Amino acid sequence: MLQDPVPGLLSRATELLEAEFTSLPPFETAVDPGAMAQVLEATAHRLGDNYPYFHPLYAGQMLKPPHPVARAAYALAMNLNPNNHARDGGRASSEMEIEAVQGIAGMFGWTEFLGHLASSGTLANLEALWVAGQLAPGRRIVGSEQAHYTHKRISAVLKLEYANIPADSRGHMSMEALETELRRGDVGTVVVTLGTTATGAVDPLDEVLALKQKYGFRVHVDAAYGGYFRLIPEALDEPARRAYAAIDQADSIAIDPHKHGLQPYGCGCVLFRDPAVGRFYKHDSPYTYFTSRQLHLGEISLECSRAGAAAVALWATQQLLPLTPGGEFARGLARGRAAALELDRRLRQDDRFQTLADTPPELDIVVWKLNAENKELASELAQRVFAACAARDLHLALVELPLTWFRPAAGFEPELCAANGAGLVTCLRSVLMKPEHEAWLDRIWERLTAACAEVMGG
Ligand SMILES: *Cc1c(COP(=O)(O)O)cnc(C)c1O
């Protein structure tokens, strides 16, 4: 934070932006810089009551600082505050949105598609499920019990029935359980999560697509968190690699640039493989602007006003860091993943901890349980280690997972693995999504082990 390049870069770019409008007569806006300075002092003080999300020792929840170029571009766009509802509200920023979304679709192998930015992953998923409901009214939506909790709520809003499919002990949707649901013949859409929020588990998309051949349904891929891992197949293990390779066969995809894409909040994205679904969005708002004959983004979005600045920030970031395999952006993702694998490796060698059975993390989220006689004690230890880490400026997260996930499971046992209140244990969780986490792993490990020594002795 100390050598922030943004203020200098921004002041130069602001001059250039002002130069674009010099033909206009000058005007004054009444502002009181003294009063503003006071309010901003108070604001800075209030913001100090936060976890230090920008720092590598923040390794808890899914929070990644926006790239400086995204912050600068967002702030630059604030001089205009464009609205990407329509071209009249944001002519340049709508074009930039179209280009940025093409970049994301291209990462998934799509050149012809329909897509746009949304305020969040939740809104992106809502649009995908709304379209799914339009195409198959009255048919059910199903997703793994580890799918994001909002799918159930979204389905309720859309008045579509939603059912949970049990997950196996690595958090993957069970294909046996899915097929049982499919045999009932009323499933319209399967939500496949590439990167669950809790543990970064990757549902077997390729196997779901094979079932689609047999049963016929729509496949929506929720890649809000995990979508960008498509860029680093060489850093993934099977079967996750196979799932990512199949993503271009999805019917719709949601991805959050504000999670792994280095963007400020307010930036989700939804993509549809068939552009013809645009017909469902048709509306006849009497005050919709039509100065342009081209389709405008308000015509293909459920939301009306949207931050043009979010599109500008994303566009600028993708100019600097194109979404190409082997590029700098991809290497940053791979560094976080390497940090996760290394943390998992160290946890496995230390008998104070229990990691998920057999396989290392699939993406960049690590979860582990404290070893104790029973789950109540293990949960209490997790809470205490969490607090002792925080006292050392290391910020982790907590997650409740089925206790059965930590037993060496021989074969899949759906009734054991179905999460139920009685079988949950509190675990520690770390999302190592910053490239800096790799270089900071030793310091993270030192603090974690010191915290454990304090709480558990030894
Ligand atoms: C975060 C997340 C969402 C919700 O996205 P928001 O941008 O927080 O609304 C949906 N699905 C998955 C898998 C997520 O990780």
GROMACS .gro file of C-alpha atoms and ligand atoms in nm:
model
  473
    1MET     CA    1   0.000   0.000   0.000
    2LEU     CA    2   0.294   0.233   0.064
    3GLN     CA    3   0.429   0.270  -0.289
    4ASP     CA    4   0.091   0.283  -0.455
    5PRO     CA    5   0.148   0.376  -0.823
    6VAL     CA    6  -0.220   0.456  -0.872
    7PRO     CA    7  -0.237   0.826  -0.767
    8GLY     CA    8   0.045   0.928  -1.005
    9LEU     CA    9  -0.084   0.722  -1.297
   10LEU     CA   10  -0.436   0.842  -1.235
   11SER     CA   11  -0.350   1.210  -1.232
   12ARG     CA   12  -0.177   1.179  -1.572
   13ALA     CA   13  -0.466   0.980  -1.718
   14THR     CA   14  -0.720   1.229  -1.577
   15GLU     CA   15  -0.541   1.515  -1.755
   16LEU     CA   16  -0.562   1.318  -2.079
   17LEU     CA   17  -0.930   1.247  -2.025
   18GLU     CA   18  -0.999   1.615  -1.957
   19ALA     CA   19  -0.817   1.700  -2.280
   20GLU     CA   20  -1.078   1.493  -2.465
   21PHE     CA   21  -1.345   1.744  -2.362
   22THR     CA   22  -1.165   2.078  -2.398
   23SER     CA   23  -1.408   2.214  -2.655
   24LEU     CA   24  -1.674   2.253  -2.384
   25PRO     CA   25  -1.711   2.584  -2.198
   26PRO     CA   26  -1.578   2.557  -1.843
   27PHE     CA   27  -1.817   2.539  -1.549
   28GLU     CA   28  -1.782   2.525  -1.173
   29THR     CA   29  -1.916   2.282  -0.919
   30ALA     CA   30  -1.935   2.398  -0.560
   31VAL     CA   31  -1.716   2.177  -0.344
   32ASP     CA   32  -1.552   2.246  -0.010
   33PRO     CA   33  -1.216   2.065  -0.008
   34GLY     CA   34  -1.162   2.142   0.361
   35ALA     CA   35  -1.488   1.976   0.465
   36MET     CA   36  -1.418   1.687   0.230
   37ALA     CA   37  -1.071   1.637   0.377
   38GLN     CA   38  -1.225   1.608   0.723
   39VAL     CA   39  -1.481   1.355   0.609
   40LEU     CA   40  -1.212   1.153   0.430
   41GLU     CA   41  -0.997   1.147   0.743
   42ALA     CA   42  -1.290   1.001   0.930
   43THR     CA   43  -1.352   0.760   0.642
   44ALA     CA   44  -0.993   0.634   0.647
   45HIS     CA   45  -1.020   0.579   1.021
   46ARG     CA   46  -1.347   0.388   0.985
   47LEU     CA   47  -1.199   0.169   0.709
   48GLY     CA   48  -0.916   0.071   0.940
   49ASP     CA   49  -1.168  -0.157   1.109
   50ASN     CA   50  -1.118  -0.426   0.845
   51TYR     CA   51  -0.908  -0.732   0.795
   52PRO     CA   52  -0.605  -0.640   0.578
   53TYR     CA   53  -0.741  -0.802   0.262
   54PHE     CA   54  -0.463  -0.655   0.047
   55HIS     CA   55  -0.183  -0.823   0.245
   56PRO     CA   56  -0.041  -1.172   0.179
   57LEU     CA   57  -0.100  -1.260   0.546
   58TYR     CA   58  -0.469  -1.230   0.473
   59ALA     CA   59  -0.522  -1.588   0.357
   60GLY     CA   60  -0.878  -1.651   0.470
   61GLN     CA   61  -1.184  -1.593   0.257
   62MET     CA   62  -1.207  -1.555  -0.119
   63LEU     CA   63  -1.082  -1.196  -0.128
   64LYS     CA   64  -0.826  -1.082  -0.381
   65PRO     CA   65  -0.715  -0.722  -0.418
   66PRO     CA   66  -0.801  -0.557  -0.749
   67HIS     CA   67  -0.503  -0.496  -0.975
   68PRO     CA   68  -0.373  -0.136  -0.952
   69VAL     CA   69  -0.460  -0.084  -1.318
   70ALA     CA   70  -0.819  -0.187  -1.241
   71ARG     CA   71  -0.837   0.059  -0.950
   72ALA     CA   72  -0.692   0.338  -1.165
   73ALA     CA   73  -0.919   0.267  -1.462
   74TYR     CA   74  -1.224   0.244  -1.237
   75ALA     CA   75  -1.139   0.577  -1.072
   76LEU     CA   76  -1.070   0.735  -1.412
   77ALA     CA   77  -1.409   0.624  -1.539
   78MET     CA   78  -1.566   0.787  -1.230
   79ASN     CA   79  -1.502   1.124  -1.397
   80LEU     CA   80  -1.781   1.024  -1.633
   81ASN     CA   81  -1.967   0.757  -1.433
   82PRO     CA   82  -2.101   0.580  -1.743
   83ASN     CA   83  -2.404   0.353  -1.726
   84ASN     CA   84  -2.377   0.041  -1.939
   85HIS     CA   85  -2.749  -0.007  -1.952
   86ALA     CA   86  -2.749   0.151  -2.297
   87ARG     CA   87  -2.513   0.307  -2.544
   88ASP     CA   88  -2.651   0.651  -2.460
   89GLY     CA   89  -2.542   0.602  -2.101
   90GLY     CA   90  -2.203   0.457  -2.177
   91ARG     CA   91  -2.099   0.454  -2.539
   92ALA     CA   92  -1.729   0.385  -2.498
   93SER     CA   93  -1.771   0.170  -2.188
   94SER     CA   94  -2.031  -0.049  -2.363
   95GLU     CA   95  -1.781  -0.116  -2.641
   96MET     CA   96  -1.518  -0.193  -2.378
   97GLU     CA   97  -1.760  -0.431  -2.206
   98ILE     CA   98  -1.825  -0.614  -2.534
   99GLU     CA   99  -1.449  -0.650  -2.593
  100ALA     CA  100  -1.375  -0.758  -2.236
  101VAL     CA  101  -1.653  -1.018  -2.242
  102GLN     CA  102  -1.521  -1.147  -2.575
  103GLY     CA  103  -1.189  -1.198  -2.399
  104ILE     CA  104  -1.353  -1.408  -2.127
  105ALA     CA  105  -1.561  -1.609  -2.375
  106GLY     CA  106  -1.245  -1.666  -2.581
  107MET     CA  107  -1.079  -1.816  -2.276
  108PHE     CA  108  -1.357  -2.077  -2.279
  109GLY     CA  109  -1.318  -2.136  -2.652
  110TRP     CA  110  -1.631  -1.945  -2.759
  111THR     CA  111  -1.635  -1.694  -3.043
  112GLU     CA  112  -2.011  -1.689  -3.106
  113PHE     CA  113  -2.209  -1.645  -2.788
  114LEU     CA  114  -2.428  -1.403  -2.599
  115GLY     CA  115  -2.291  -1.252  -2.282
  116HIS     CA  116  -2.245  -0.948  -2.067
  117LEU     CA  117  -2.124  -0.833  -1.729
  118ALA     CA  118  -2.350  -0.845  -1.424
  119SER     CA  119  -2.327  -0.701  -1.075
  120SER     CA  120  -2.221  -1.035  -0.929
  121GLY     CA  121  -2.195  -1.409  -0.969
  122THR     CA  122  -2.535  -1.441  -0.808
  123LEU     CA  123  -2.693  -1.219  -1.075
  124ALA     CA  124  -2.502  -1.404  -1.348
  125ASN     CA  125  -2.634  -1.737  -1.217
  126LEU     CA  126  -2.983  -1.590  -1.185
  127GLU     CA  127  -2.983  -1.493  -1.552
  128ALA     CA  128  -2.858  -1.834  -1.658
  129LEU     CA  129  -3.126  -2.014  -1.455
  130TRP     CA  130  -3.393  -1.769  -1.573
  131VAL     CA  131  -3.306  -1.853  -1.935
  132ALA     CA  132  -3.301  -2.223  -1.842
  133GLY     CA  133  -3.652  -2.185  -1.697
  134GLN     CA  134  -3.775  -2.007  -2.011
  135LEU     CA  135  -3.648  -2.293  -2.224
  136ALA     CA  136  -3.784  -2.571  -2.003
  137PRO     CA  137  -4.072  -2.433  -1.796
  138GLY     CA  138  -4.169  -2.645  -1.497
  139ARG     CA  139  -3.866  -2.871  -1.514
  140ARG     CA  140  -3.640  -2.903  -1.214
  141ILE     CA  141  -3.296  -2.758  -1.151
  142VAL     CA  142  -3.046  -2.977  -0.968
  143GLY     CA  143  -2.702  -2.902  -0.828
  144SER     CA  144  -2.461  -3.059  -0.583
  145GLU     CA  145  -2.514  -3.000  -0.213
  146GLN     CA  146  -2.177  -2.822  -0.231
  147ALA     CA  147  -2.305  -2.583  -0.502
  148HIS     CA  148  -2.332  -2.220  -0.399
  149TYR     CA  149  -2.621  -2.167  -0.157
  150THR     CA  150  -2.776  -1.901  -0.380
  151HIS     CA  151  -2.883  -2.154  -0.648
  152LYS     CA  152  -3.161  -2.280  -0.425
  153ARG     CA  153  -3.272  -1.925  -0.343
  154ILE     CA  154  -3.250  -1.813  -0.706
  155SER     CA  155  -3.462  -2.112  -0.808
  156ALA     CA  156  -3.722  -2.014  -0.547
  157VAL     CA  157  -3.728  -1.657  -0.685
  158LEU     CA  158  -3.778  -1.801  -1.034
  159LYS     CA  159  -4.043  -2.043  -0.901
  160LEU     CA  160  -3.844  -2.341  -1.028
  161GLU     CA  161  -3.811  -2.653  -0.819
  162TYR     CA  162  -3.453  -2.717  -0.702
  163ALA     CA  163  -3.303  -3.040  -0.568
  164ASN     CA  164  -2.968  -3.109  -0.400
  165ILE     CA  165  -2.753  -3.392  -0.530
  166PRO     CA  166  -2.529  -3.551  -0.263
  167ALA     CA  167  -2.156  -3.489  -0.285
  168ASP     CA  168  -1.879  -3.743  -0.240
  169SER     CA  169  -1.608  -3.709   0.024
  170ARG     CA  170  -1.414  -3.465  -0.193
  171GLY     CA  171  -1.713  -3.237  -0.246
  172HIS     CA  172  -1.791  -3.351  -0.602
  173MET     CA  173  -2.145  -3.405  -0.721
  174SER     CA  174  -2.210  -3.779  -0.710
  175MET     CA  175  -2.275  -3.910  -1.061
  176GLU     CA  176  -2.472  -4.209  -0.924
  177ALA     CA  177  -2.700  -3.978  -0.728
  178LEU     CA  178  -2.736  -3.745  -1.028
  179GLU     CA  179  -2.836  -4.030  -1.254
  180THR     CA  180  -3.098  -4.142  -1.002
  181GLU     CA  181  -3.255  -3.794  -1.020
  182LEU     CA  182  -3.229  -3.786  -1.399
  183ARG     CA  183  -3.422  -4.114  -1.428
  184ARG     CA  184  -3.726  -3.934  -1.289
  185GLY     CA  185  -3.737  -3.756  -1.625
  186ASP     CA  186  -3.817  -3.403  -1.504
  187VAL     CA  187  -3.472  -3.243  -1.471
  188GLY     CA  188  -3.438  -2.939  -1.698
  189THR     CA  189  -3.097  -2.811  -1.588
  190VAL     CA  190  -2.793  -2.942  -1.404
  191VAL     CA  191  -2.576  -2.683  -1.230
  192VAL     CA  192  -2.214  -2.799  -1.246
  193THR     CA  193  -1.972  -2.618  -1.017
  194LEU     CA  194  -1.614  -2.581  -1.140
  195GLY     CA  195  -1.458  -2.481  -0.812
  196THR     CA  196  -1.690  -2.498  -0.511
  197THR     CA  197  -1.677  -2.204  -0.276
  198ALA     CA  198  -1.600  -2.409   0.035
  199THR     CA  199  -1.320  -2.638  -0.084
  200GLY     CA  200  -1.251  -2.564  -0.452
  201ALA     CA  201  -1.388  -2.902  -0.564
  202VAL     CA  202  -1.437  -2.944  -0.939
  203ASP     CA  203  -1.752  -3.132  -1.044
  204PRO     CA  204  -1.691  -3.389  -1.324
  205LEU     CA  205  -1.834  -3.179  -1.607
  206ASP     CA  206  -1.720  -3.429  -1.871
  207GLU     CA  207  -1.920  -3.706  -1.700
  208VAL     CA  208  -2.226  -3.481  -1.664
  209LEU     CA  209  -2.203  -3.408  -2.038
  210ALA     CA  210  -2.198  -3.782  -2.108
  211LEU     CA  211  -2.523  -3.815  -1.908
  212LYS     CA  212  -2.667  -3.525  -2.107
  213GLN     CA  213  -2.638  -3.739  -2.421
  214LYS     CA  214  -2.856  -4.000  -2.259
  215TYR     CA  215  -3.110  -3.792  -2.065
  216GLY     CA  216  -3.117  -3.451  -2.237
  217PHE     CA  217  -3.094  -3.147  -2.009
  218ARG     CA  218  -2.928  -2.807  -1.996
  219VAL     CA  219  -2.586  -2.769  -1.838
  220HIS     CA  220  -2.510  -2.449  -1.651
  221VAL     CA  221  -2.151  -2.419  -1.530
  222ASP     CA  222  -2.105  -2.212  -1.216
  223ALA     CA  223  -1.743  -2.107  -1.247
  224ALA     CA  224  -1.787  -1.788  -1.044
  225TYR     CA  225  -1.477  -1.868  -0.841
  226GLY     CA  226  -1.295  -2.127  -1.052
  227GLY     CA  227  -1.345  -2.017  -1.414
  228TYR     CA  228  -1.002  -1.868  -1.471
  229PHE     CA  229  -0.830  -2.199  -1.392
  230ARG     CA  230  -0.918  -2.289  -1.749
  231LEU     CA  231  -0.597  -2.099  -1.833
  232ILE     CA  232  -0.363  -2.334  -1.646
  233PRO     CA  233  -0.453  -2.694  -1.737
  234GLU     CA  234  -0.088  -2.798  -1.691
  235ALA     CA  235  -0.110  -2.700  -1.322
  236LEU     CA  236  -0.426  -2.906  -1.260
  237ASP     CA  237  -0.455  -3.277  -1.188
  238GLU     CA  238  -0.695  -3.523  -1.344
  239PRO     CA  239  -0.995  -3.534  -1.321
  240ALA     CA  240  -1.022  -3.154  -1.279
  241ARG     CA  241  -0.828  -3.102  -1.604
  242ARG     CA  242  -1.086  -3.307  -1.796
  243ALA     CA  243  -1.370  -3.104  -1.647
  244TYR     CA  244  -1.207  -2.774  -1.753
  245ALA     CA  245  -1.136  -2.907  -2.101
  246ALA     CA  246  -1.510  -2.973  -2.148
  247ILE     CA  247  -1.631  -2.626  -2.044
  248ASP     CA  248  -1.688  -2.513  -2.404
  249GLN     CA  249  -1.972  -2.766  -2.425
  250ALA     CA  250  -2.170  -2.599  -2.145
  251ASP     CA  251  -2.493  -2.419  -2.235
  252SER     CA  252  -2.417  -2.129  -2.004
  253ILE     CA  253  -2.132  -2.018  -1.781
  254ALA     CA  254  -2.111  -1.777  -1.488
  255ILE     CA  255  -1.772  -1.635  -1.389
  256ASP     CA  256  -1.676  -1.359  -1.144
  257PRO     CA  257  -1.402  -1.122  -1.255
  258HIS     CA  258  -1.437  -0.972  -0.905
  259LYS     CA  259  -1.313  -1.298  -0.754
  260HIS     CA  260  -1.011  -1.426  -0.947
  261GLY     CA  261  -1.009  -1.163  -1.222
  262LEU     CA  262  -0.844  -0.884  -1.019
  263GLN     CA  263  -1.153  -0.659  -1.031
  264PRO     CA  264  -1.328  -0.437  -0.778
  265TYR     CA  265  -1.663  -0.573  -0.660
  266GLY     CA  266  -1.956  -0.534  -0.891
  267CYS     CA  267  -1.819  -0.748  -1.172
  268GLY     CA  268  -1.977  -1.083  -1.257
  269CYS     CA  269  -2.026  -1.224  -1.606
  270VAL     CA  270  -2.277  -1.456  -1.773
  271LEU     CA  271  -2.225  -1.627  -2.108
  272PHE     CA  272  -2.465  -1.830  -2.323
  273ARG     CA  273  -2.343  -2.063  -2.596
  274ASP     CA  274  -2.653  -2.001  -2.810
  275PRO     CA  275  -2.690  -1.628  -2.888
  276ALA     CA  276  -3.055  -1.689  -2.979
  277VAL     CA  277  -3.149  -1.690  -2.609
  278GLY     CA  278  -3.133  -1.310  -2.645
  279ARG     CA  279  -3.498  -1.332  -2.758
  280PHE     CA  280  -3.611  -1.389  -2.399
  281TYR     CA  281  -3.480  -1.051  -2.292
  282LYS     CA  282  -3.690  -0.853  -2.539
  283HIS     CA  283  -3.869  -0.570  -2.370
  284ASP     CA  284  -4.050  -0.255  -2.472
  285SER     CA  285  -3.950   0.002  -2.220
  286PRO     CA  286  -4.097   0.336  -2.332
  287TYR     CA  287  -3.789   0.520  -2.211
  288THR     CA  288  -3.525   0.286  -2.354
  289TYR     CA  289  -3.286   0.485  -2.565
  290PHE     CA  290  -3.236   0.388  -2.927
  291THR     CA  291  -2.985   0.627  -3.074
  292SER     CA  292  -2.796   0.331  -3.205
  293ARG     CA  293  -2.919   0.058  -3.429
  294GLN     CA  294  -2.681  -0.188  -3.272
  295LEU     CA  295  -2.812  -0.415  -3.000
  296HIS     CA  296  -2.735  -0.247  -2.670
  297LEU     CA  297  -2.643  -0.424  -2.351
  298GLY     CA  298  -2.965  -0.328  -2.173
  299GLU     CA  299  -3.147  -0.544  -2.423
  300ILE     CA  300  -2.962  -0.857  -2.317
  301SER     CA  301  -2.947  -0.807  -1.942
  302LEU     CA  302  -3.202  -0.848  -1.664
  303GLU     CA  303  -3.048  -0.555  -1.480
  304CYS     CA  304  -3.105  -0.198  -1.600
  305SER     CA  305  -2.834   0.040  -1.473
  306ARG     CA  306  -2.490  -0.119  -1.447
  307ALA     CA  307  -2.152   0.033  -1.363
  308GLY     CA  308  -1.973   0.124  -1.685
  309ALA     CA  309  -1.665   0.173  -1.467
  310ALA     CA  310  -1.663  -0.201  -1.393
  311ALA     CA  311  -1.633  -0.271  -1.765
  312VAL     CA  312  -1.362  -0.007  -1.806
  313ALA     CA  313  -1.159  -0.159  -1.521
  314LEU     CA  314  -1.195  -0.510  -1.662
  315TRP     CA  315  -1.103  -0.395  -2.014
  316ALA     CA  316  -0.790  -0.216  -1.887
  317THR     CA  317  -0.686  -0.520  -1.682
  318GLN     CA  318  -0.724  -0.754  -1.978
  319GLN     CA  319  -0.520  -0.513  -2.197
  320LEU     CA  320  -0.237  -0.532  -1.945
  321LEU     CA  321  -0.282  -0.899  -1.857
  322PRO     CA  322  -0.448  -1.082  -2.147
  323LEU     CA  323  -0.628  -1.406  -2.065
  324THR     CA  324  -0.379  -1.629  -2.242
  325PRO     CA  325  -0.230  -1.959  -2.128
  326GLY     CA  326   0.128  -1.901  -2.017
  327GLY     CA  327   0.073  -1.525  -1.981
  328GLU     CA  328   0.140  -1.319  -1.670
  329PHE     CA  329  -0.218  -1.346  -1.546
  330ALA     CA  330  -0.209  -1.725  -1.582
  331ARG     CA  331   0.126  -1.742  -1.403
  332GLY     CA  332  -0.022  -1.545  -1.112
  333LEU     CA  333  -0.301  -1.803  -1.081
  334ALA     CA  334  -0.047  -2.084  -1.091
  335ARG     CA  335   0.152  -1.925  -0.808
  336GLY     CA  336  -0.151  -1.923  -0.577
  337ARG     CA  337  -0.217  -2.285  -0.670
  338ALA     CA  338   0.146  -2.378  -0.597
  339ALA     CA  339   0.112  -2.213  -0.254
  340ALA     CA  340  -0.201  -2.421  -0.185
  341LEU     CA  341  -0.026  -2.745  -0.283
  342GLU     CA  342   0.272  -2.662  -0.063
  343LEU     CA  343   0.055  -2.576   0.238
  344ASP     CA  344  -0.137  -2.901   0.189
  345ARG     CA  345   0.188  -3.098   0.165
  346ARG     CA  346   0.314  -2.955   0.495
  347LEU     CA  347  -0.020  -3.018   0.667
  348ARG     CA  348  -0.011  -3.382   0.555
  349GLN     CA  349   0.327  -3.434   0.721
  350ASP     CA  350   0.217  -3.295   1.056
  351ASP     CA  351   0.003  -3.525   1.270
  352ARG     CA  352  -0.167  -3.235   1.445
  353PHE     CA  353  -0.368  -3.195   1.126
  354GLN     CA  354  -0.598  -3.403   0.906
  355THR     CA  355  -0.641  -3.309   0.542
  356LEU     CA  356  -0.899  -3.435   0.295
  357ALA     CA  357  -0.832  -3.797   0.212
  358ASP     CA  358  -0.603  -3.907  -0.070
  359THR     CA  359  -0.576  -3.615  -0.309
  360PRO     CA  360  -0.432  -3.264  -0.281
  361PRO     CA  361  -0.645  -2.949  -0.333
  362GLU     CA  362  -0.793  -2.925  -0.682
  363LEU     CA  363  -0.755  -2.546  -0.712
  364ASP     CA  364  -0.619  -2.297  -0.455
  365ILE     CA  365  -0.834  -2.362  -0.147
  366VAL     CA  366  -0.691  -2.570   0.138
  367VAL     CA  367  -0.909  -2.709   0.420
  368TRP     CA  368  -0.790  -2.904   0.719
  369LYS     CA  369  -0.915  -3.036   1.047
  370LEU     CA  370  -0.739  -3.033   1.380
  371ASN     CA  371  -0.671  -3.381   1.513
  372ALA     CA  372  -0.869  -3.447   1.829
  373GLU     CA  373  -1.061  -3.724   2.005
  374ASN     CA  374  -1.397  -3.611   1.876
  375LYS     CA  375  -1.549  -3.354   1.648
  376GLU     CA  376  -1.654  -3.120   1.930
  377LEU     CA  377  -1.294  -3.093   2.047
  378ALA     CA  378  -1.164  -3.062   1.692
  379SER     CA  379  -1.412  -2.780   1.625
  380GLU     CA  380  -1.314  -2.597   1.941
  381LEU     CA  381  -0.944  -2.631   1.855
  382ALA     CA  382  -1.008  -2.491   1.507
  383GLN     CA  383  -1.176  -2.183   1.660
  384ARG     CA  384  -0.886  -2.133   1.899
  385VAL     CA  385  -0.614  -2.179   1.636
  386PHE     CA  386  -0.805  -1.940   1.410
  387ALA     CA  387  -0.798  -1.674   1.685
  388ALA     CA  388  -0.433  -1.742   1.776
  389CYS     CA  389  -0.337  -1.699   1.409
  390ALA     CA  390  -0.530  -1.371   1.388
  391ALA     CA  391  -0.338  -1.250   1.695
  392ARG     CA  392  -0.025  -1.308   1.481
  393ASP     CA  393  -0.175  -1.115   1.185
  394LEU     CA  394  -0.240  -1.435   0.992
  395HIS     CA  395  -0.603  -1.436   0.884
  396LEU     CA  396  -0.753  -1.773   0.797
  397ALA     CA  397  -1.117  -1.876   0.761
  398LEU     CA  398  -1.337  -2.142   0.921
  399VAL     CA  399  -1.562  -2.387   0.738
  400GLU     CA  400  -1.798  -2.663   0.852
  401LEU     CA  401  -1.748  -2.987   0.664
  402PRO     CA  402  -1.887  -3.339   0.702
  403LEU     CA  403  -1.672  -3.534   0.944
  404THR     CA  404  -1.684  -3.834   0.712
  405TRP     CA  405  -1.477  -3.646   0.455
  406PHE     CA  406  -1.176  -3.692   0.678
  407ARG     CA  407  -1.200  -4.070   0.712
  408PRO     CA  408  -1.012  -4.272   0.458
  409ALA     CA  409  -1.320  -4.364   0.261
  410ALA     CA  410  -1.313  -4.691   0.072
  411GLY     CA  411  -1.565  -4.630  -0.201
  412PHE     CA  412  -1.848  -4.385  -0.206
  413GLU     CA  413  -2.120  -4.407   0.059
  414PRO     CA  414  -2.391  -4.152  -0.019
  415GLU     CA  415  -2.581  -4.187   0.310
  416LEU     CA  416  -2.263  -4.130   0.508
  417CYS     CA  417  -2.147  -3.842   0.296
  418ALA     CA  418  -2.472  -3.645   0.283
  419ALA     CA  419  -2.398  -3.343   0.498
  420ASN     CA  420  -2.622  -3.331   0.802
  421GLY     CA  421  -2.604  -3.104   1.102
  422ALA     CA  422  -2.492  -3.381   1.336
  423GLY     CA  423  -2.197  -3.477   1.120
  424LEU     CA  424  -2.027  -3.143   1.067
  425VAL     CA  425  -1.689  -3.047   1.206
  426THR     CA  426  -1.540  -2.697   1.207
  427CYS     CA  427  -1.222  -2.686   1.002
  428LEU     CA  428  -0.966  -2.427   0.904
  429ARG     CA  429  -0.975  -2.299   0.550
  430SER     CA  430  -0.733  -2.089   0.348
  431VAL     CA  431  -0.789  -1.946   0.003
  432LEU     CA  432  -0.440  -1.885  -0.136
  433MET     CA  433  -0.550  -1.678  -0.433
  434LYS     CA  434  -0.285  -1.406  -0.435
  435PRO     CA  435   0.029  -1.465  -0.642
  436GLU     CA  436   0.227  -1.333  -0.341
  437HIS     CA  437   0.106  -1.622  -0.129
  438GLU     CA  438   0.371  -1.845  -0.282
  439ALA     CA  439   0.658  -1.628  -0.159
  440TRP     CA  440   0.487  -1.580   0.177
  441LEU     CA  441   0.417  -1.946   0.247
  442ASP     CA  442   0.706  -1.990   0.493
  443ARG     CA  443   0.586  -1.692   0.695
  444ILE     CA  444   0.228  -1.819   0.684
  445TRP     CA  445   0.345  -2.163   0.801
  446GLU     CA  446   0.558  -2.016   1.084
  447ARG     CA  447   0.261  -1.827   1.220
  448LEU     CA  448   0.026  -2.122   1.186
  449THR     CA  449   0.260  -2.360   1.367
  450ALA     CA  450   0.332  -2.102   1.640
  451ALA     CA  451  -0.042  -2.058   1.690
  452CYS     CA  452  -0.090  -2.436   1.710
  453ALA     CA  453   0.194  -2.470   1.959
  454GLU     CA  454   0.025  -2.210   2.179
  455VAL     CA  455  -0.318  -2.376   2.159
  456MET     CA  456  -0.226  -2.746   2.145
  457GLY     CA  457   0.121  -2.751   2.300
  458GLY     CA  458   0.415  -2.932   2.140
  459LIG     C1  459  -1.895  -1.657  -0.497
  459LIG     C2  460  -1.973  -1.759  -0.569
  459LIG     C3  461  -2.103  -1.732  -0.616
  459LIG     C4  462  -2.172  -1.603  -0.587
  459LIG     O1  463  -2.109  -1.496  -0.649
  459LIG     P1  464  -2.120  -1.346  -0.592
  459LIG     O2  465  -2.038  -1.269  -0.686
  459LIG     O3  466  -2.067  -1.350  -0.452
  459LIG     O4  467  -2.264  -1.309  -0.594
  459LIG     C5  468  -2.168  -1.830  -0.688
  459LIG     N1  469  -2.109  -1.949  -0.711
  459LIG     C6  470  -1.986  -1.979  -0.667
  459LIG     C7  471  -1.926  -2.113  -0.698
  459LIG     C8  472  -1.913  -1.886  -0.595
  459LIG     O5  473  -1.791  -1.916  -0.549
   0.00000   0.00000   0.00000
